[in-house]
mmCIF file of C-alpha atoms and ligand atoms in Angstrom:
data_model
loop_
_atom_site.group_PDB
_atom_site.id
_atom_site.type_symbol
_atom_site.label_atom_id
_atom_site.label_comp_id
_atom_site.label_asym_id
_atom_site.label_seq_id
_atom_site.Cartn_x
_atom_site.Cartn_y
_atom_site.Cartn_z
ATOM 1 C CA UNK A 1 51.210 94.626 2.893
ATOM 2 C CA UNK A 2 47.680 96.022 2.697
ATOM 3 C CA UNK A 3 45.560 95.611 -0.400
ATOM 4 C CA UNK A 4 42.233 97.400 -0.812
ATOM 5 C CA UNK A 5 39.396 97.189 -3.316
ATOM 6 C CA UNK A 6 38.869 100.639 -4.855
ATOM 7 C CA UNK A 7 35.412 102.177 -5.014
ATOM 8 C CA UNK A 8 33.767 101.998 -8.444
ATOM 9 C CA UNK A 9 30.511 103.937 -8.305
ATOM 10 C CA UNK A 10 27.617 101.961 -9.793
ATOM 11 C CA UNK A 11 29.647 98.727 -9.756
ATOM 12 C CA UNK A 12 31.261 97.800 -6.426
ATOM 13 C CA UNK A 13 28.029 98.096 -4.484
ATOM 14 C CA UNK A 14 27.224 95.801 -1.561
ATOM 15 C CA UNK A 15 25.781 93.056 -3.787
ATOM 16 C CA UNK A 16 28.835 93.027 -6.004
ATOM 17 C CA UNK A 17 31.254 93.171 -3.065
ATOM 18 C CA UNK A 18 29.586 90.299 -1.251
ATOM 19 C CA UNK A 19 29.587 88.061 -4.335
ATOM 20 C CA UNK A 20 33.159 89.017 -5.252
ATOM 21 C CA UNK A 21 34.446 88.381 -1.718
ATOM 22 C CA UNK A 22 32.723 85.006 -1.540
ATOM 23 C CA UNK A 23 34.622 83.820 -4.642
ATOM 24 C CA UNK A 24 37.996 85.556 -4.548
ATOM 25 C CA UNK A 25 40.527 86.681 -2.002
ATOM 26 C CA UNK A 26 43.496 88.989 -1.581
ATOM 27 C CA UNK A 27 41.887 92.191 -0.340
ATOM 28 C CA UNK A 28 42.090 93.374 3.273
ATOM 29 C CA UNK A 29 39.242 95.807 2.855
ATOM 30 C CA UNK A 30 37.202 97.931 0.483
ATOM 31 C CA UNK A 31 36.303 101.581 0.202
ATOM 32 C CA UNK A 32 32.654 101.926 -0.788
ATOM 33 C CA UNK A 33 31.494 103.978 -3.768
ATOM 34 C CA UNK A 34 30.838 107.555 -2.697
ATOM 35 C CA UNK A 35 27.812 108.661 -0.742
ATOM 36 C CA UNK A 36 26.972 112.162 -2.008
ATOM 37 C CA UNK A 37 26.563 114.544 0.924
ATOM 38 C CA UNK A 38 24.165 116.503 -1.260
ATOM 39 C CA UNK A 39 21.896 113.527 -2.046
ATOM 40 C CA UNK A 40 18.174 114.105 -1.771
ATOM 41 C CA UNK A 41 16.731 112.034 1.047
ATOM 42 C CA UNK A 42 15.236 109.306 -1.163
ATOM 43 C CA UNK A 43 18.500 108.529 -2.943
ATOM 44 C CA UNK A 44 20.420 109.013 0.323
ATOM 45 C CA UNK A 45 18.454 106.095 1.794
ATOM 46 C CA UNK A 46 19.718 103.882 -1.038
ATOM 47 C CA UNK A 47 23.321 104.930 -0.345
ATOM 48 C CA UNK A 48 23.021 104.241 3.380
ATOM 49 C CA UNK A 49 21.439 100.847 2.680
ATOM 50 C CA UNK A 50 24.579 99.996 0.730
ATOM 51 C CA UNK A 51 26.706 100.419 3.858
ATOM 52 C CA UNK A 52 24.253 98.828 6.312
ATOM 53 C CA UNK A 53 26.619 96.715 8.456
ATOM 54 C CA UNK A 54 24.059 93.926 8.851
ATOM 55 C CA UNK A 55 24.339 93.065 5.150
ATOM 56 C CA UNK A 56 28.089 93.378 4.615
ATOM 57 C CA UNK A 57 30.330 90.404 3.912
ATOM 58 C CA UNK A 58 33.390 89.350 5.899
ATOM 59 C CA UNK A 59 35.731 92.010 4.480
ATOM 60 C CA UNK A 60 35.796 95.383 6.291
ATOM 61 C CA UNK A 61 34.424 98.328 4.341
ATOM 62 C CA UNK A 62 35.169 102.012 4.762
ATOM 63 C CA UNK A 63 32.317 104.292 3.664
ATOM 64 C CA UNK A 64 33.261 107.098 1.312
ATOM 65 C CA UNK A 65 31.747 110.580 1.390
ATOM 66 C CA UNK A 66 31.629 113.018 -1.514
ATOM 67 C CA UNK A 67 31.296 116.505 -0.073
ATOM 68 C CA UNK A 68 31.976 120.121 -0.900
ATOM 69 C CA UNK A 69 32.340 123.093 1.446
ATOM 70 C CA UNK A 70 28.643 123.979 1.384
ATOM 71 C CA UNK A 71 27.300 120.468 1.990
ATOM 72 C CA UNK A 72 25.682 119.163 5.163
ATOM 73 C CA UNK A 73 28.799 117.302 6.254
ATOM 74 C CA UNK A 74 27.904 116.906 9.940
ATOM 75 C CA UNK A 75 24.559 115.283 9.140
ATOM 76 C CA UNK A 76 26.192 112.806 6.756
ATOM 77 C CA UNK A 77 28.918 111.937 9.221
ATOM 78 C CA UNK A 78 26.275 111.416 11.905
ATOM 79 C CA UNK A 79 24.345 109.044 9.610
ATOM 80 C CA UNK A 80 27.483 107.044 8.818
ATOM 81 C CA UNK A 81 28.828 106.816 12.361
ATOM 82 C CA UNK A 82 25.340 105.949 13.672
ATOM 83 C CA UNK A 83 25.691 102.732 11.681
ATOM 84 C CA UNK A 84 28.767 101.867 13.738
ATOM 85 C CA UNK A 85 31.548 102.920 11.367
ATOM 86 C CA UNK A 86 34.630 104.523 12.865
ATOM 87 C CA UNK A 87 36.357 105.234 9.537
ATOM 88 C CA UNK A 88 35.278 107.533 6.715
ATOM 89 C CA UNK A 89 37.037 108.214 3.439
ATOM 90 C CA UNK A 90 36.672 111.612 1.768
ATOM 91 C CA UNK A 91 36.509 111.550 -2.032
ATOM 92 C CA UNK A 92 38.838 114.242 -3.393
ATOM 93 C CA UNK A 93 39.380 112.524 -6.713
ATOM 94 C CA UNK A 94 36.099 112.127 -8.601
ATOM 95 C CA UNK A 95 36.819 113.862 -11.930
ATOM 96 C CA UNK A 96 33.368 113.887 -13.525
ATOM 97 C CA UNK A 97 32.406 117.390 -14.644
ATOM 98 C CA UNK A 98 29.039 117.302 -12.857
ATOM 99 C CA UNK A 99 30.879 116.671 -9.591
ATOM 100 C CA UNK A 100 34.122 118.627 -10.056
ATOM 101 C CA UNK A 101 32.566 121.832 -11.345
ATOM 102 C CA UNK A 102 30.504 122.022 -8.154
ATOM 103 C CA UNK A 103 33.695 121.972 -6.096
ATOM 104 C CA UNK A 104 33.458 118.338 -5.016
ATOM 105 C CA UNK A 105 35.768 115.388 -5.741
ATOM 106 C CA UNK A 106 38.827 116.506 -7.709
ATOM 107 C CA UNK A 107 37.116 119.911 -8.042
ATOM 108 C CA UNK A 108 38.246 120.584 -4.459
ATOM 109 C CA UNK A 109 41.939 120.236 -5.242
ATOM 110 C CA UNK A 110 42.655 123.667 -6.819
ATOM 111 C CA UNK A 111 40.938 125.435 -3.887
ATOM 112 C CA UNK A 112 42.951 125.252 -0.650
ATOM 113 C CA UNK A 113 40.297 127.180 1.321
ATOM 114 C CA UNK A 114 37.598 124.733 0.263
ATOM 115 C CA UNK A 115 39.844 121.802 1.229
ATOM 116 C CA UNK A 116 40.332 123.357 4.675
ATOM 117 C CA UNK A 117 36.604 124.031 5.112
ATOM 118 C CA UNK A 118 35.671 120.429 4.287
ATOM 119 C CA UNK A 119 38.421 118.930 6.455
ATOM 120 C CA UNK A 120 37.569 121.266 9.363
ATOM 121 C CA UNK A 121 33.912 120.251 9.137
ATOM 122 C CA UNK A 122 34.809 116.562 9.026
ATOM 123 C CA UNK A 123 37.371 116.709 11.803
ATOM 124 C CA UNK A 124 34.981 118.534 14.130
ATOM 125 C CA UNK A 125 32.084 116.187 13.395
ATOM 126 C CA UNK A 126 32.856 113.375 15.778
ATOM 127 C CA UNK A 127 35.321 110.690 16.627
ATOM 128 C CA UNK A 128 36.246 108.578 13.652
ATOM 129 C CA UNK A 129 39.321 107.979 11.542
ATOM 130 C CA UNK A 130 39.381 110.131 8.440
ATOM 131 C CA UNK A 131 41.216 109.098 5.278
ATOM 132 C CA UNK A 132 41.206 110.818 1.887
ATOM 133 C CA UNK A 133 41.469 109.666 -1.717
ATOM 134 C CA UNK A 134 43.055 112.209 -4.030
ATOM 135 C CA UNK A 135 44.398 112.794 -7.508
ATOM 136 C CA UNK A 136 47.507 114.886 -8.212
ATOM 137 C CA UNK A 137 45.351 117.886 -9.028
ATOM 138 C CA UNK A 138 42.382 118.931 -11.111
ATOM 139 C CA UNK A 139 44.067 120.937 -13.904
ATOM 140 C CA UNK A 140 47.792 120.564 -13.169
ATOM 141 C CA UNK A 141 49.907 118.277 -10.967
ATOM 142 C CA UNK A 142 51.508 121.402 -9.436
ATOM 143 C CA UNK A 143 48.274 121.844 -7.473
ATOM 144 C CA UNK A 144 49.502 119.147 -5.117
ATOM 145 C CA UNK A 145 52.058 121.608 -3.727
ATOM 146 C CA UNK A 146 49.052 123.590 -2.488
ATOM 147 C CA UNK A 147 46.915 120.857 -0.961
ATOM 148 C CA UNK A 148 49.421 118.274 0.337
ATOM 149 C CA UNK A 149 50.713 120.708 3.042
ATOM 150 C CA UNK A 150 47.077 121.274 4.049
ATOM 151 C CA UNK A 151 46.433 117.529 4.316
ATOM 152 C CA UNK A 152 49.570 117.329 6.470
ATOM 153 C CA UNK A 153 47.883 119.556 9.075
ATOM 154 C CA UNK A 154 45.017 117.138 9.709
ATOM 155 C CA UNK A 155 45.048 113.812 11.574
ATOM 156 C CA UNK A 156 44.426 111.580 8.553
ATOM 157 C CA UNK A 157 44.718 107.816 8.826
ATOM 158 C CA UNK A 158 45.639 107.327 5.133
ATOM 159 C CA UNK A 159 46.018 109.227 1.893
ATOM 160 C CA UNK A 160 45.247 107.207 -1.228
ATOM 161 C CA UNK A 161 46.814 108.756 -4.317
ATOM 162 C CA UNK A 162 45.631 108.081 -7.853
ATOM 163 C CA UNK A 163 48.418 109.700 -9.885
ATOM 164 C CA UNK A 164 46.400 111.350 -12.620
ATOM 165 C CA UNK A 165 44.888 114.816 -12.705
ATOM 166 C CA UNK A 166 41.128 115.251 -12.782
ATOM 167 C CA UNK A 167 40.848 116.576 -16.319
ATOM 168 C CA UNK A 168 42.606 113.419 -17.569
ATOM 169 C CA UNK A 169 39.712 111.314 -16.260
ATOM 170 C CA UNK A 170 41.159 107.821 -16.882
ATOM 171 C CA UNK A 171 43.022 108.689 -20.084
ATOM 172 C CA UNK A 172 46.765 108.640 -20.624
ATOM 173 C CA UNK A 173 49.195 107.082 -18.222
ATOM 174 C CA UNK A 174 49.714 107.377 -14.490
ATOM 175 C CA UNK A 175 52.251 110.062 -13.515
ATOM 176 C CA UNK A 176 54.745 108.195 -11.355
ATOM 177 C CA UNK A 177 57.012 111.225 -10.852
ATOM 178 C CA UNK A 178 53.962 113.099 -9.591
ATOM 179 C CA UNK A 179 53.123 110.212 -7.258
ATOM 180 C CA UNK A 180 56.680 110.212 -5.938
ATOM 181 C CA UNK A 181 56.554 113.948 -5.232
ATOM 182 C CA UNK A 182 53.148 113.745 -3.574
ATOM 183 C CA UNK A 183 54.028 110.740 -1.416
ATOM 184 C CA UNK A 184 57.422 112.179 -0.387
ATOM 185 C CA UNK A 185 55.764 115.412 0.736
ATOM 186 C CA UNK A 186 52.900 113.685 2.518
ATOM 187 C CA UNK A 187 53.381 112.948 6.227
ATOM 188 C CA UNK A 188 50.554 110.403 6.290
ATOM 189 C CA UNK A 189 50.502 106.746 5.405
ATOM 190 C CA UNK A 190 50.161 106.606 1.593
ATOM 191 C CA UNK A 191 48.243 104.091 -0.527
ATOM 192 C CA UNK A 192 49.139 103.784 -4.222
ATOM 193 C CA UNK A 193 46.187 103.426 -6.624
ATOM 194 C CA UNK A 194 46.111 103.335 -10.408
ATOM 195 C CA UNK A 195 46.572 101.060 -13.428
ATOM 196 C CA UNK A 196 47.718 97.947 -11.587
ATOM 197 C CA UNK A 197 46.404 95.633 -14.284
ATOM 198 C CA UNK A 198 48.711 92.650 -13.861
ATOM 199 C CA UNK A 199 51.345 91.169 -11.610
ATOM 200 C CA UNK A 200 54.168 92.609 -13.734
ATOM 201 C CA UNK A 201 52.885 96.161 -13.252
ATOM 202 C CA UNK A 202 52.557 95.580 -9.520
ATOM 203 C CA UNK A 203 56.164 94.349 -9.347
ATOM 204 C CA UNK A 204 57.423 97.395 -11.275
ATOM 205 C CA UNK A 205 55.625 99.700 -8.838
ATOM 206 C CA UNK A 206 56.757 97.803 -5.763
ATOM 207 C CA UNK A 207 60.373 98.006 -6.868
ATOM 208 C CA UNK A 208 60.080 101.681 -7.672
ATOM 209 C CA UNK A 209 58.299 102.579 -4.413
ATOM 210 C CA UNK A 210 59.714 100.193 -1.776
ATOM 211 C CA UNK A 211 58.441 102.422 1.038
ATOM 212 C CA UNK A 212 54.811 101.958 -0.068
ATOM 213 C CA UNK A 213 53.123 99.127 1.776
ATOM 214 C CA UNK A 214 49.478 99.744 0.872
ATOM 215 C CA UNK A 215 47.929 99.352 -2.551
ATOM 216 C CA UNK A 216 44.466 99.802 -3.990
ATOM 217 C CA UNK A 217 43.090 98.072 -7.074
ATOM 218 C CA UNK A 218 39.874 98.958 -8.881
ATOM 219 C CA UNK A 219 39.202 97.976 -12.467
ATOM 220 C CA UNK A 220 41.582 95.013 -12.467
ATOM 221 C CA UNK A 221 39.537 93.348 -9.718
ATOM 222 C CA UNK A 222 36.802 93.044 -12.339
ATOM 223 C CA UNK A 223 39.072 92.408 -15.320
ATOM 224 C CA UNK A 224 41.129 89.698 -13.650
ATOM 225 C CA UNK A 225 39.577 88.791 -10.289
ATOM 226 C CA UNK A 226 42.507 86.479 -9.460
ATOM 227 C CA UNK A 227 45.017 89.331 -9.503
ATOM 228 C CA UNK A 228 44.702 90.311 -5.800
ATOM 229 C CA UNK A 229 45.208 86.661 -4.827
ATOM 230 C CA UNK A 230 48.192 86.441 -7.174
ATOM 231 C CA UNK A 231 49.714 89.591 -5.667
ATOM 232 C CA UNK A 232 49.140 88.225 -2.181
ATOM 233 C CA UNK A 233 50.354 84.651 -2.724
ATOM 234 C CA UNK A 234 52.507 84.772 -5.862
ATOM 235 C CA UNK A 235 50.403 82.036 -7.468
ATOM 236 C CA UNK A 236 47.233 81.649 -9.492
ATOM 237 C CA UNK A 237 44.739 78.835 -8.935
ATOM 238 C CA UNK A 238 44.542 75.895 -11.364
ATOM 239 C CA UNK A 239 40.736 76.103 -11.700
ATOM 240 C CA UNK A 240 40.311 79.703 -12.869
ATOM 241 C CA UNK A 241 37.668 78.954 -15.477
ATOM 242 C CA UNK A 242 35.392 77.069 -13.064
ATOM 243 C CA UNK A 243 35.763 79.744 -10.407
ATOM 244 C CA UNK A 244 35.087 82.577 -12.835
ATOM 245 C CA UNK A 245 31.995 80.742 -14.043
ATOM 246 C CA UNK A 246 30.732 80.217 -10.494
ATOM 247 C CA UNK A 247 31.326 83.917 -9.714
ATOM 248 C CA UNK A 248 29.519 85.007 -12.858
ATOM 249 C CA UNK A 249 26.575 82.699 -12.224
ATOM 250 C CA UNK A 250 26.208 83.905 -8.629
ATOM 251 C CA UNK A 251 26.327 87.537 -9.688
ATOM 252 C CA UNK A 252 23.758 86.899 -12.417
ATOM 253 C CA UNK A 253 21.467 85.057 -9.974
ATOM 254 C CA UNK A 254 21.617 87.735 -7.302
ATOM 255 C CA UNK A 255 21.044 90.562 -9.791
ATOM 256 C CA UNK A 256 18.187 88.589 -11.348
ATOM 257 C CA UNK A 257 16.563 88.511 -7.909
ATOM 258 C CA UNK A 258 17.247 92.122 -6.995
ATOM 259 C CA UNK A 259 17.093 94.195 -10.181
ATOM 260 C CA UNK A 260 13.826 95.246 -11.714
ATOM 261 C CA UNK A 261 13.289 93.373 -14.994
ATOM 262 C CA UNK A 262 15.468 91.807 -17.707
ATOM 263 C CA UNK A 263 16.588 95.112 -19.205
ATOM 264 C CA UNK A 264 18.286 96.230 -15.989
ATOM 265 C CA UNK A 265 19.713 92.762 -15.458
ATOM 266 C CA UNK A 266 21.279 92.651 -18.926
ATOM 267 C CA UNK A 267 22.606 96.206 -18.691
ATOM 268 C CA UNK A 268 24.259 95.405 -15.375
ATOM 269 C CA UNK A 269 25.818 92.150 -16.588
ATOM 270 C CA UNK A 270 27.045 93.756 -19.823
ATOM 271 C CA UNK A 271 28.720 96.431 -17.731
ATOM 272 C CA UNK A 272 30.476 93.686 -15.738
ATOM 273 C CA UNK A 273 31.548 92.039 -19.001
ATOM 274 C CA UNK A 274 33.039 95.351 -20.107
ATOM 275 C CA UNK A 275 35.760 94.434 -17.618
ATOM 276 C CA UNK A 276 35.541 90.632 -17.296
ATOM 277 C CA UNK A 277 35.884 90.198 -21.072
ATOM 278 C CA UNK A 278 39.535 91.105 -20.567
ATOM 279 C CA UNK A 279 40.070 87.677 -18.945
ATOM 280 C CA UNK A 280 39.030 86.129 -22.263
ATOM 281 C CA UNK A 281 41.242 88.329 -24.424
ATOM 282 C CA UNK A 282 38.627 90.873 -25.493
ATOM 283 C CA UNK A 283 39.381 94.569 -25.517
ATOM 284 C CA UNK A 284 42.895 94.815 -26.909
ATOM 285 C CA UNK A 285 44.627 97.214 -24.557
ATOM 286 C CA UNK A 286 44.258 96.491 -20.837
ATOM 287 C CA UNK A 287 42.383 99.719 -20.260
ATOM 288 C CA UNK A 288 39.846 99.237 -23.039
ATOM 289 C CA UNK A 289 36.371 98.083 -22.143
ATOM 290 C CA UNK A 290 36.102 94.556 -23.340
ATOM 291 C CA UNK A 291 32.582 93.127 -23.469
ATOM 292 C CA UNK A 292 32.466 90.183 -25.893
ATOM 293 C CA UNK A 293 30.279 91.198 -28.908
ATOM 294 C CA UNK A 294 27.961 88.186 -28.695
ATOM 295 C CA UNK A 295 27.152 89.043 -25.087
ATOM 296 C CA UNK A 296 26.626 92.705 -25.958
ATOM 297 C CA UNK A 297 24.188 91.703 -28.701
ATOM 298 C CA UNK A 298 22.020 89.562 -26.373
ATOM 299 C CA UNK A 299 18.561 91.085 -25.983
ATOM 300 C CA UNK A 300 17.019 88.536 -23.621
ATOM 301 C CA UNK A 301 18.322 86.675 -20.565
ATOM 302 C CA UNK A 302 18.078 83.406 -22.540
ATOM 303 C CA UNK A 303 20.213 84.750 -25.410
ATOM 304 C CA UNK A 304 22.608 86.185 -22.841
ATOM 305 C CA UNK A 305 22.949 82.848 -21.036
ATOM 306 C CA UNK A 306 23.623 81.032 -24.324
ATOM 307 C CA UNK A 307 26.325 83.572 -25.255
ATOM 308 C CA UNK A 308 27.953 83.312 -21.831
ATOM 309 C CA UNK A 309 27.940 79.492 -21.920
ATOM 310 C CA UNK A 310 29.516 79.509 -25.362
ATOM 311 C CA UNK A 311 32.236 81.831 -24.129
ATOM 312 C CA UNK A 312 33.037 79.802 -21.028
ATOM 313 C CA UNK A 313 32.956 76.542 -23.032
ATOM 314 C CA UNK A 314 35.135 77.583 -25.926
ATOM 315 C CA UNK A 315 37.200 80.746 -25.418
ATOM 316 C CA UNK A 316 40.573 80.378 -23.669
ATOM 317 C CA UNK A 317 41.431 82.544 -20.685
ATOM 318 C CA UNK A 318 44.257 84.962 -21.330
ATOM 319 C CA UNK A 319 45.042 86.486 -17.925
ATOM 320 C CA UNK A 320 48.184 85.639 -16.037
ATOM 321 C CA UNK A 321 49.974 82.325 -16.098
ATOM 322 C CA UNK A 322 50.036 79.613 -13.480
ATOM 323 C CA UNK A 323 53.783 79.776 -12.842
ATOM 324 C CA UNK A 324 54.431 80.737 -9.200
ATOM 325 C CA UNK A 325 56.236 84.062 -8.718
ATOM 326 C CA UNK A 326 59.036 84.486 -6.238
ATOM 327 C CA UNK A 327 58.502 87.457 -3.931
HETATM 328 C C1 FMN B 401 33.319 103.353 -13.127
HETATM 329 C C2 FMN B 401 34.192 103.976 -12.076
HETATM 330 C C3 FMN B 401 33.610 104.443 -10.901
HETATM 331 C C4 FMN B 401 34.424 105.028 -9.908
HETATM 332 N N1 FMN B 401 33.842 105.449 -8.734
HETATM 333 C C5 FMN B 401 34.624 105.969 -7.746
HETATM 334 C C6 FMN B 401 34.073 106.360 -6.474
HETATM 335 O O1 FMN B 401 32.884 106.211 -6.190
HETATM 336 N N2 FMN B 401 34.932 106.893 -5.561
HETATM 337 C C7 FMN B 401 36.277 107.044 -5.810
HETATM 338 O O2 FMN B 401 37.017 107.516 -4.948
HETATM 339 N N3 FMN B 401 36.819 106.652 -6.984
HETATM 340 C C8 FMN B 401 36.033 106.113 -7.940
HETATM 341 N N4 FMN B 401 36.606 105.680 -9.102
HETATM 342 C C9 FMN B 401 38.069 105.688 -9.222
HETATM 343 C C10 FMN B 401 38.644 104.343 -8.737
HETATM 344 O O3 FMN B 401 38.384 104.143 -7.366
HETATM 345 C C11 FMN B 401 40.165 104.276 -8.954
HETATM 346 O O4 FMN B 401 40.749 105.371 -8.294
HETATM 347 C C12 FMN B 401 40.533 104.326 -10.434
HETATM 348 O O5 FMN B 401 39.741 103.428 -11.187
HETATM 349 C C13 FMN B 401 42.016 103.984 -10.624
HETATM 350 O O6 FMN B 401 42.301 102.713 -10.080
HETATM 351 P P1 FMN B 401 42.413 101.390 -11.023
HETATM 352 O O7 FMN B 401 43.351 101.743 -12.143
HETATM 353 O O8 FMN B 401 42.938 100.324 -10.114
HETATM 354 O O9 FMN B 401 41.032 101.122 -11.540
HETATM 355 C C14 FMN B 401 35.822 105.135 -10.114
HETATM 356 C C15 FMN B 401 36.383 104.661 -11.299
HETATM 357 C C16 FMN B 401 35.595 104.086 -12.273
HETATM 358 C C17 FMN B 401 36.250 103.566 -13.528
#
């Protein structure tokens, strides 16, 4: 079985990945947040720094490109492969209006000609393995009947499918019938991605799709960082609280060193808590952002640290149980 960390733009950057991978296990690799092919050169430098191989951790990463038919695809591919990468993932799933309405991300999906143009440009840009990450469509899941046959004509190493449509963003539920149809019609190796929030959900999906051997997890890696390990081994560690605390403290320390000023530091850590709070029972539904209110209210690093200590010292963890599962 292969298990990958999903890209979360603005969150799973190199700093986050390296801290996460030094505290938790279970993933075989990660896809990086997208590098926009249209980025102006100053912001492009920041994106390429994020994939600089000399500062990556032990887990292999696959750079992701966000590109539309009119973008400078060859130049971007050249910049990525010059760093030594021989795999690139194309983002065909980003649903944000600013991206999709310009014909990038999930905005590509309703336009077969644009899909062909981008794939032609990528496939003629050099020798590397190309994978894609898609949704079921932008407006309707029927769009997949248009673009899956196109994907089948290209030598793709993997197709990761997030079974929502673009206009859903992250709302509603995953469309498992749609996933089944897309994966059955796809000749490439398929990775399932979407709403694996706990071991039970993973088991349901594995039973329903026994032919799928590759899985990708995004938000749950932040909500319950032990989940990939639990999926991999069937067990959870006995010292979750201590390990979560050590992970948090490392992340805080490295962001304190690298971010500019307390405001950025607190914003970043509160964003992390929007997911991690789930481990402490905040947030209600699994999909809801779950930052504990006392942490959200903190206006200085000192107040933040006090709130975090109080949480770790007194609030019980609610994720998972420590009973081993039988595979
Ligand atoms: C904040 C955020 C940022 C994301 N950034 C990216 C991205 O850069 N590239 C991409 O392909 N998907 C991106 N996604 C989608 C995720 O990779 C993933 O497909 C989605 O969250 C569903 O998986 P999950 O339910 O395991 O989180 C993002 C999702 C979120 C919530």
